[in-house]
Short mmCIF file of C-alpha atoms in Angstrom, two decimals:
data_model
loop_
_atom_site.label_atom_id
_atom_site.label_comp_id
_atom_site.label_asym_id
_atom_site.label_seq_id
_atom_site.Cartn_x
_atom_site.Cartn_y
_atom_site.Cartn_z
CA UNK A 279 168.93 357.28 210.08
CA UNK A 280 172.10 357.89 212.35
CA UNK A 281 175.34 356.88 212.15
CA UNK A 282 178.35 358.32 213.17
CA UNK A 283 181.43 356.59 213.21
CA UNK A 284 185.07 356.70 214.70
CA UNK A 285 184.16 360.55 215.75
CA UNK A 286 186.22 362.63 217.95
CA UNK A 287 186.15 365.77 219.51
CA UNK A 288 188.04 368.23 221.84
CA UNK A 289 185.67 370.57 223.54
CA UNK A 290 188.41 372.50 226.46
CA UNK A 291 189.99 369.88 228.42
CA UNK A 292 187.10 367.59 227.49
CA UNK A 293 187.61 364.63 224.44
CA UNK A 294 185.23 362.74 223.33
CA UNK A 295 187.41 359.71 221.81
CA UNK A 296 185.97 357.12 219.22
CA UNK A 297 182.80 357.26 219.27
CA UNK A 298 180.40 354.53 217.11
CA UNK A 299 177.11 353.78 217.12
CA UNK A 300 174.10 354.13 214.59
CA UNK A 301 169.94 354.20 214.94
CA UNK A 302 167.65 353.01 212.48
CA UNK A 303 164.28 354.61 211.80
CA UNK A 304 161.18 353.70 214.37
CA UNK A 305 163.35 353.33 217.46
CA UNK A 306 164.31 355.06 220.78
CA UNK A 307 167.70 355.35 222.00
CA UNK A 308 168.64 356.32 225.09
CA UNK A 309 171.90 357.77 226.12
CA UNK A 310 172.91 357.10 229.59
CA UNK A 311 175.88 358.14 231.68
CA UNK A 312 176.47 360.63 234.51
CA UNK A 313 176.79 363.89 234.49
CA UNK A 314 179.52 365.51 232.46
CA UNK A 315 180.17 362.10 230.66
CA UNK A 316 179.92 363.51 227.43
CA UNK A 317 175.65 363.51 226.32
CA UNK A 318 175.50 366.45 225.48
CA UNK A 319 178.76 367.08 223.05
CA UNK A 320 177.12 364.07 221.46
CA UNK A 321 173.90 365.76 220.72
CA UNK A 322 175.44 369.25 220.12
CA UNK A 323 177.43 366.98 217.30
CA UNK A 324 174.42 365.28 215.45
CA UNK A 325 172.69 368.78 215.93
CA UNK A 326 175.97 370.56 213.73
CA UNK A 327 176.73 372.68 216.92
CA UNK A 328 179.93 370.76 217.14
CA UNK A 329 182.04 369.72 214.44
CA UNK A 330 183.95 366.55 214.50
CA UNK A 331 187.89 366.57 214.55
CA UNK A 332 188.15 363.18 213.02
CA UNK A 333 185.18 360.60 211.74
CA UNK A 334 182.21 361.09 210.28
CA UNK A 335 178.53 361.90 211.22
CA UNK A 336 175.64 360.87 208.74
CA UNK A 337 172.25 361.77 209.38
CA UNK A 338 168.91 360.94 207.16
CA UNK A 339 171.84 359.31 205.05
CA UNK A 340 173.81 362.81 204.61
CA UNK A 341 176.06 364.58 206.23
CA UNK A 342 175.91 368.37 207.66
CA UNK A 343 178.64 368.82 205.11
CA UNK A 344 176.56 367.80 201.79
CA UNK A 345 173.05 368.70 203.08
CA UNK A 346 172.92 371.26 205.89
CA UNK A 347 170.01 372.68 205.28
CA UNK A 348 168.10 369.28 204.25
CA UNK A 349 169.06 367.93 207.75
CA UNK A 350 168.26 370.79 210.50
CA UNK A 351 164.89 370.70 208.70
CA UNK A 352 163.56 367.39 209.53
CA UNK A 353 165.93 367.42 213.18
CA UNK A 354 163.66 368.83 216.41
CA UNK A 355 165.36 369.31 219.41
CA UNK A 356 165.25 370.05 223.45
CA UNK A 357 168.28 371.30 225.11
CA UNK A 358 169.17 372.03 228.89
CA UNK A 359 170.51 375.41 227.89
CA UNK A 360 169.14 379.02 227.77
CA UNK A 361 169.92 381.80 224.78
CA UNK A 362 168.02 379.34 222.71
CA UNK A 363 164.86 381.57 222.06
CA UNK A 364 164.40 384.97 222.65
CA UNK A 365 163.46 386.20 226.23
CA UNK A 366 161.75 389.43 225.44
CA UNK A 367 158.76 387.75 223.19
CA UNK A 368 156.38 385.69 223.91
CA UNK A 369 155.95 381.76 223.04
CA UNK A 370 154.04 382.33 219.91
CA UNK A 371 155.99 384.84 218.73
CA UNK A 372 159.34 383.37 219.18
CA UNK A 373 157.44 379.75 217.79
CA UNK A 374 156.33 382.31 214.42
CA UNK A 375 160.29 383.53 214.18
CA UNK A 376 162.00 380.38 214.27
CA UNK A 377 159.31 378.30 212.61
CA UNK A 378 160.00 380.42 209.54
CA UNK A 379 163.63 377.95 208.85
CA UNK A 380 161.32 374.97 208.78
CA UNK A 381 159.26 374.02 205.66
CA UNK A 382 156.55 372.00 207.93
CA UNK A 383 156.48 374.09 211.06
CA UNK A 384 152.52 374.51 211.90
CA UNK A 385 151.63 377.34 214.25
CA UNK A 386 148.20 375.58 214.83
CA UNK A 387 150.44 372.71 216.13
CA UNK A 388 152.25 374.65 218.33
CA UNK A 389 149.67 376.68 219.72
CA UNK A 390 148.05 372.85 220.37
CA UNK A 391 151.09 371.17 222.12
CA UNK A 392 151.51 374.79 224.02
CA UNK A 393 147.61 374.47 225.49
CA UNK A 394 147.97 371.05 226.39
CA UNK A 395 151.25 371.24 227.97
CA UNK A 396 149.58 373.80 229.79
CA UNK A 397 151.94 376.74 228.61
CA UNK A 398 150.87 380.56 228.58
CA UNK A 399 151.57 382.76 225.88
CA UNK A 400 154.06 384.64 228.55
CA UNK A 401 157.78 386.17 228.00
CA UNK A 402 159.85 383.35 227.48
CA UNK A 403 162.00 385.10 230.23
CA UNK A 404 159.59 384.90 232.36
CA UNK A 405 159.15 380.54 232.47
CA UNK A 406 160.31 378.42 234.93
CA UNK A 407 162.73 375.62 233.81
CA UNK A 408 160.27 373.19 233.22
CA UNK A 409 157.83 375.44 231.45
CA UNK A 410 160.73 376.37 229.15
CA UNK A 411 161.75 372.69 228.06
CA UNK A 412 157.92 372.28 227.76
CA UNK A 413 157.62 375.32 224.92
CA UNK A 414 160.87 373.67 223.21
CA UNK A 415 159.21 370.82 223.21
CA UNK A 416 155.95 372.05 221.72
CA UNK A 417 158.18 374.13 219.10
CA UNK A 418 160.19 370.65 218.15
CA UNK A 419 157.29 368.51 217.26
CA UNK A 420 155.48 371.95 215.65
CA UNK A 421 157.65 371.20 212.87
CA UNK A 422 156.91 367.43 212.26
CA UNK A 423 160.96 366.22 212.40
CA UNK A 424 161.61 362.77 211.72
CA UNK A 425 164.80 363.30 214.34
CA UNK A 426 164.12 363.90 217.79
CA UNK A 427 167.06 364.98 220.10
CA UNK A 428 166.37 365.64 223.93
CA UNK A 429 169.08 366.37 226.31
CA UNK A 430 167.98 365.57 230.36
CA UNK A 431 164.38 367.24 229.61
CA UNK A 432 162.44 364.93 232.26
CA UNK A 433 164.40 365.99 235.51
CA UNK A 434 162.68 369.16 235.21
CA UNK A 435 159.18 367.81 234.59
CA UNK A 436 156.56 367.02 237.47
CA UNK A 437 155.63 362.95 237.46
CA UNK A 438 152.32 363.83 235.18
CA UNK A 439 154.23 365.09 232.77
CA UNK A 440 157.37 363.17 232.49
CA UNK A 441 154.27 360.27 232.08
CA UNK A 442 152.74 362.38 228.35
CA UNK A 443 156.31 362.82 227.78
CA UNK A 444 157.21 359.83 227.42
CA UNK A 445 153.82 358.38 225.82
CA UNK A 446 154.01 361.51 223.14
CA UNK A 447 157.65 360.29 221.60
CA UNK A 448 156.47 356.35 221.68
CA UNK A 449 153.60 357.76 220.04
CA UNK A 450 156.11 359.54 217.68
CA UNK A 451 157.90 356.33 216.57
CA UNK A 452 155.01 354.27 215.79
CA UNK A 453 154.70 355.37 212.14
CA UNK A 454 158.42 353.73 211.79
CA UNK A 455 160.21 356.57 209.60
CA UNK A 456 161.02 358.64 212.87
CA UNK A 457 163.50 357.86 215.61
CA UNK A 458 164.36 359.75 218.96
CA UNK A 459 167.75 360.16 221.05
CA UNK A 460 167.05 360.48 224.88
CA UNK A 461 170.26 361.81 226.72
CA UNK A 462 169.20 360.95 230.38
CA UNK A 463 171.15 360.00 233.75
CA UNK A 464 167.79 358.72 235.16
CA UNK A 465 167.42 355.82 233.20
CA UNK A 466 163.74 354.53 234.97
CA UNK A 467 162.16 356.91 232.00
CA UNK A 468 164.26 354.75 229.60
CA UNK A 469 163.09 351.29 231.28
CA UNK A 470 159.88 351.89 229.45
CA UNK A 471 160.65 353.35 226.24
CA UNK A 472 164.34 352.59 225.08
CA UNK A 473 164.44 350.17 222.30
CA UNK A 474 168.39 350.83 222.12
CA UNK A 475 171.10 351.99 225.08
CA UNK A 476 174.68 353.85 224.15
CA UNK A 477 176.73 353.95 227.65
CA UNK A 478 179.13 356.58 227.40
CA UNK A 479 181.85 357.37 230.35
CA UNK A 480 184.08 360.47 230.01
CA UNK A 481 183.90 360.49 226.41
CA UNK A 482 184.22 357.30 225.81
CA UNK A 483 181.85 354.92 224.57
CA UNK A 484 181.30 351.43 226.69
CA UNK A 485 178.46 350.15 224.83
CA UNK A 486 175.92 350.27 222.23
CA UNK A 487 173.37 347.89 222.38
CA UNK A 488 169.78 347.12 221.42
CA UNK A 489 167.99 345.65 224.84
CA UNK A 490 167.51 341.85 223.63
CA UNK A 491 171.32 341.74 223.68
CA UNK A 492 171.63 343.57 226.65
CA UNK A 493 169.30 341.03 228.17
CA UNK A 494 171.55 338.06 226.67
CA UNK A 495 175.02 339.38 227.81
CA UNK A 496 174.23 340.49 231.10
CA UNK A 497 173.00 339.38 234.63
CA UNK A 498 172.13 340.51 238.01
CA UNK A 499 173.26 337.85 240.41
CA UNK A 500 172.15 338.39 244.14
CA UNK A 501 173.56 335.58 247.47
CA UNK A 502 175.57 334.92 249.94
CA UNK A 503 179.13 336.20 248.75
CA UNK A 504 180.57 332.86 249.03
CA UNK A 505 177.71 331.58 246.29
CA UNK A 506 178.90 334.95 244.21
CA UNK A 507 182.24 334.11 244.38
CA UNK A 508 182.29 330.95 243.25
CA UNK A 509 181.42 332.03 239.59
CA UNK A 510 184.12 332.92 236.92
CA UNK A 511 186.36 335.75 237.96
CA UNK A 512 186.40 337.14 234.73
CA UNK A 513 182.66 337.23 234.62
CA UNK A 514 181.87 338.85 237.90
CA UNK A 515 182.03 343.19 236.59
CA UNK A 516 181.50 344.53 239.72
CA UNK A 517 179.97 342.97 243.02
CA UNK A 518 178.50 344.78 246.19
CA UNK A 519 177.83 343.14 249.72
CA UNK A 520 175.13 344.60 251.55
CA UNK A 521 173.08 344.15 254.63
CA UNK A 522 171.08 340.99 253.09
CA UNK A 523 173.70 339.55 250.97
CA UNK A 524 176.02 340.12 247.95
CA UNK A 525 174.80 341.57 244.18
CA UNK A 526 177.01 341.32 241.52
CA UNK A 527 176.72 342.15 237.70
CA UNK A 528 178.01 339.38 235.70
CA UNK A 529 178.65 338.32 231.75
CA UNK A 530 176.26 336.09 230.95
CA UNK A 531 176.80 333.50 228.30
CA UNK A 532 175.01 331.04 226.66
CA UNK A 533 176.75 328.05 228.37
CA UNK A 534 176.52 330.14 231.88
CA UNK A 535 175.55 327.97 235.10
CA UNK A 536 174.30 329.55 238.50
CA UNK A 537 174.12 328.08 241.77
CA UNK A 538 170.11 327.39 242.64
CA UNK A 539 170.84 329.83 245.70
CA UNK A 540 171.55 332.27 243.72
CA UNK A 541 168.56 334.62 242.43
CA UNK A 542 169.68 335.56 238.46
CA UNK A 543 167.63 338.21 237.18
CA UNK A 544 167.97 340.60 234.47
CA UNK A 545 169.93 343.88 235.16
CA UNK A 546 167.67 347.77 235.20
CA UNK A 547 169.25 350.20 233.58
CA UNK A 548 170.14 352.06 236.67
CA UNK A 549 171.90 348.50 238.20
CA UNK A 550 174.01 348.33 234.76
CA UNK A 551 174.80 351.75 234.97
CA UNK A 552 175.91 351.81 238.31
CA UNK A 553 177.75 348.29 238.50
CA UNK A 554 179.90 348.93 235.45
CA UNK A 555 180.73 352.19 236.53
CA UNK A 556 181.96 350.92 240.08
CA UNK A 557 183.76 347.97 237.89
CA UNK A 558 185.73 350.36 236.08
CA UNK A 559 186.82 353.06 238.67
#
């Protein structure tokens, strides 16, 4: 459904720089890294905001190039940023402008995701950051896309709602002909959903992996330090002593061996995240 491959971008002082990774239909990916790392070029790319400077970017099978029209169709989206609607008109209206460039947009949709995310048919001026990301939201799946791309929407939603969020696009999946990207820096919303994980680091990508093989190359190894640093240098990433003892993120292979003191478990998102980072800088 997505591919893009070898692409590369200069946005300012900013470059994204090789980046490769694909999604088939009926899966989540999530898109981790901190702030300023690059997300968001990446889904102002597969959204034809951005054009790449070198590599390609195939979508549905297409490109923006061959089938512009074909692609921004079936593509719903939720972005941090404002201008996107217009401020003086109200959700329906705005929802009845811009659902005119989509063949399946379905005003009785909308006006069903808008009631039960609890939206008011107010100035869009007038909502609060998380009401606004809630209307986009509503507008996206108004026009039944088989792409979903959503840039950091759940820091701005209360815990109830980041919980429908996240149940409404594994609901979206389940058909298997529609797939979602999830740009996010809090990565406990992805520990439920993510069926894939793409790790990029000022513009560069360091991974892009579906979790099984996450779960096979890497592991969370927590002891005394002496214990941690008895294993292969060149397997330790990044380790951390603390209060009660030493963590370190390690490569795991299939012929690995641990110490019985040692308590191996598998890494959360936020631990690779964070221990790779630290490895690196």
């Amino acid at each position: 459904m997505v591919q893009l491959t070898n692409v590369k971008k200069k946005i300012g002082q900013f470059f994204l720089e090789d980046i490769t990774f694909s999604l088939r239909e009926g899966y989540i990916m999530g898109l981790i890294g901190e702030n300023g790392a690059g997300k968001s070029s990446i889904l102002k790319l597969l959204l034809g905001i951005l054009t790449p400077e070198e590599g390609q970017i195939s979508i549905f099978g297409t490109t923006y190039e061959e089938n512009e029209k074909g692609i921004k169709n079936n593509v719903g989206y939720v972005l941090a940023e404002d201008g996107l609607f217009l401020g003086e008109m109200n959700l329906l209206e705005n929802a009845r402008l811009f659902g005119k460039y989509y063949e399946n947009f379905s005003e009785s949709l909308f006006c069903n995701y808008a009631s039960e995310f609890g939206l008011k048919n107010i100035k869009v001026k007038k909502l609060s950051r998380g009401e606004y990301l809630k209307f986009q939201f509503a507008f996206a799946l108004s026009h039944k896309p088989k792409l979903l791309l959503l840039d950091e929407p759940t820091a701005n939603f209360d815990p109830e709602f980041r919980r429908k969020f996240l149940c409404i696009i594994t609901d979206f999946i389940k058909d298997g002909r529609k797939s979602v990207i999830l740009a996010t820096h809090l990565t406990e919303d992805l520990e439920q959903i993510a069926d894939y994980v793409t790790f990029i680091d000022h513009g560069r990508l360091l991974f892009s992996m579906d979790r099984e093989s996450i779960n096979k190359y890497f592991r969370m190894a927590a002891g005394e330090e002496y214990k941690i640093n008895l294993l292969p240098k060149e397997n330790i990433i990044y380790k951390e002593a603390g209060k009660y003892g030493t963590r370190a993120l390690v490569k795991h292979g299939r012929w690995s061996q641990y110490d019985d003191a040692l308590n191996i478990t598998y890494p959360l998102l936020e631990e690779l995240m964070y221990f790779i980072l630290k490895g690196k800088h």
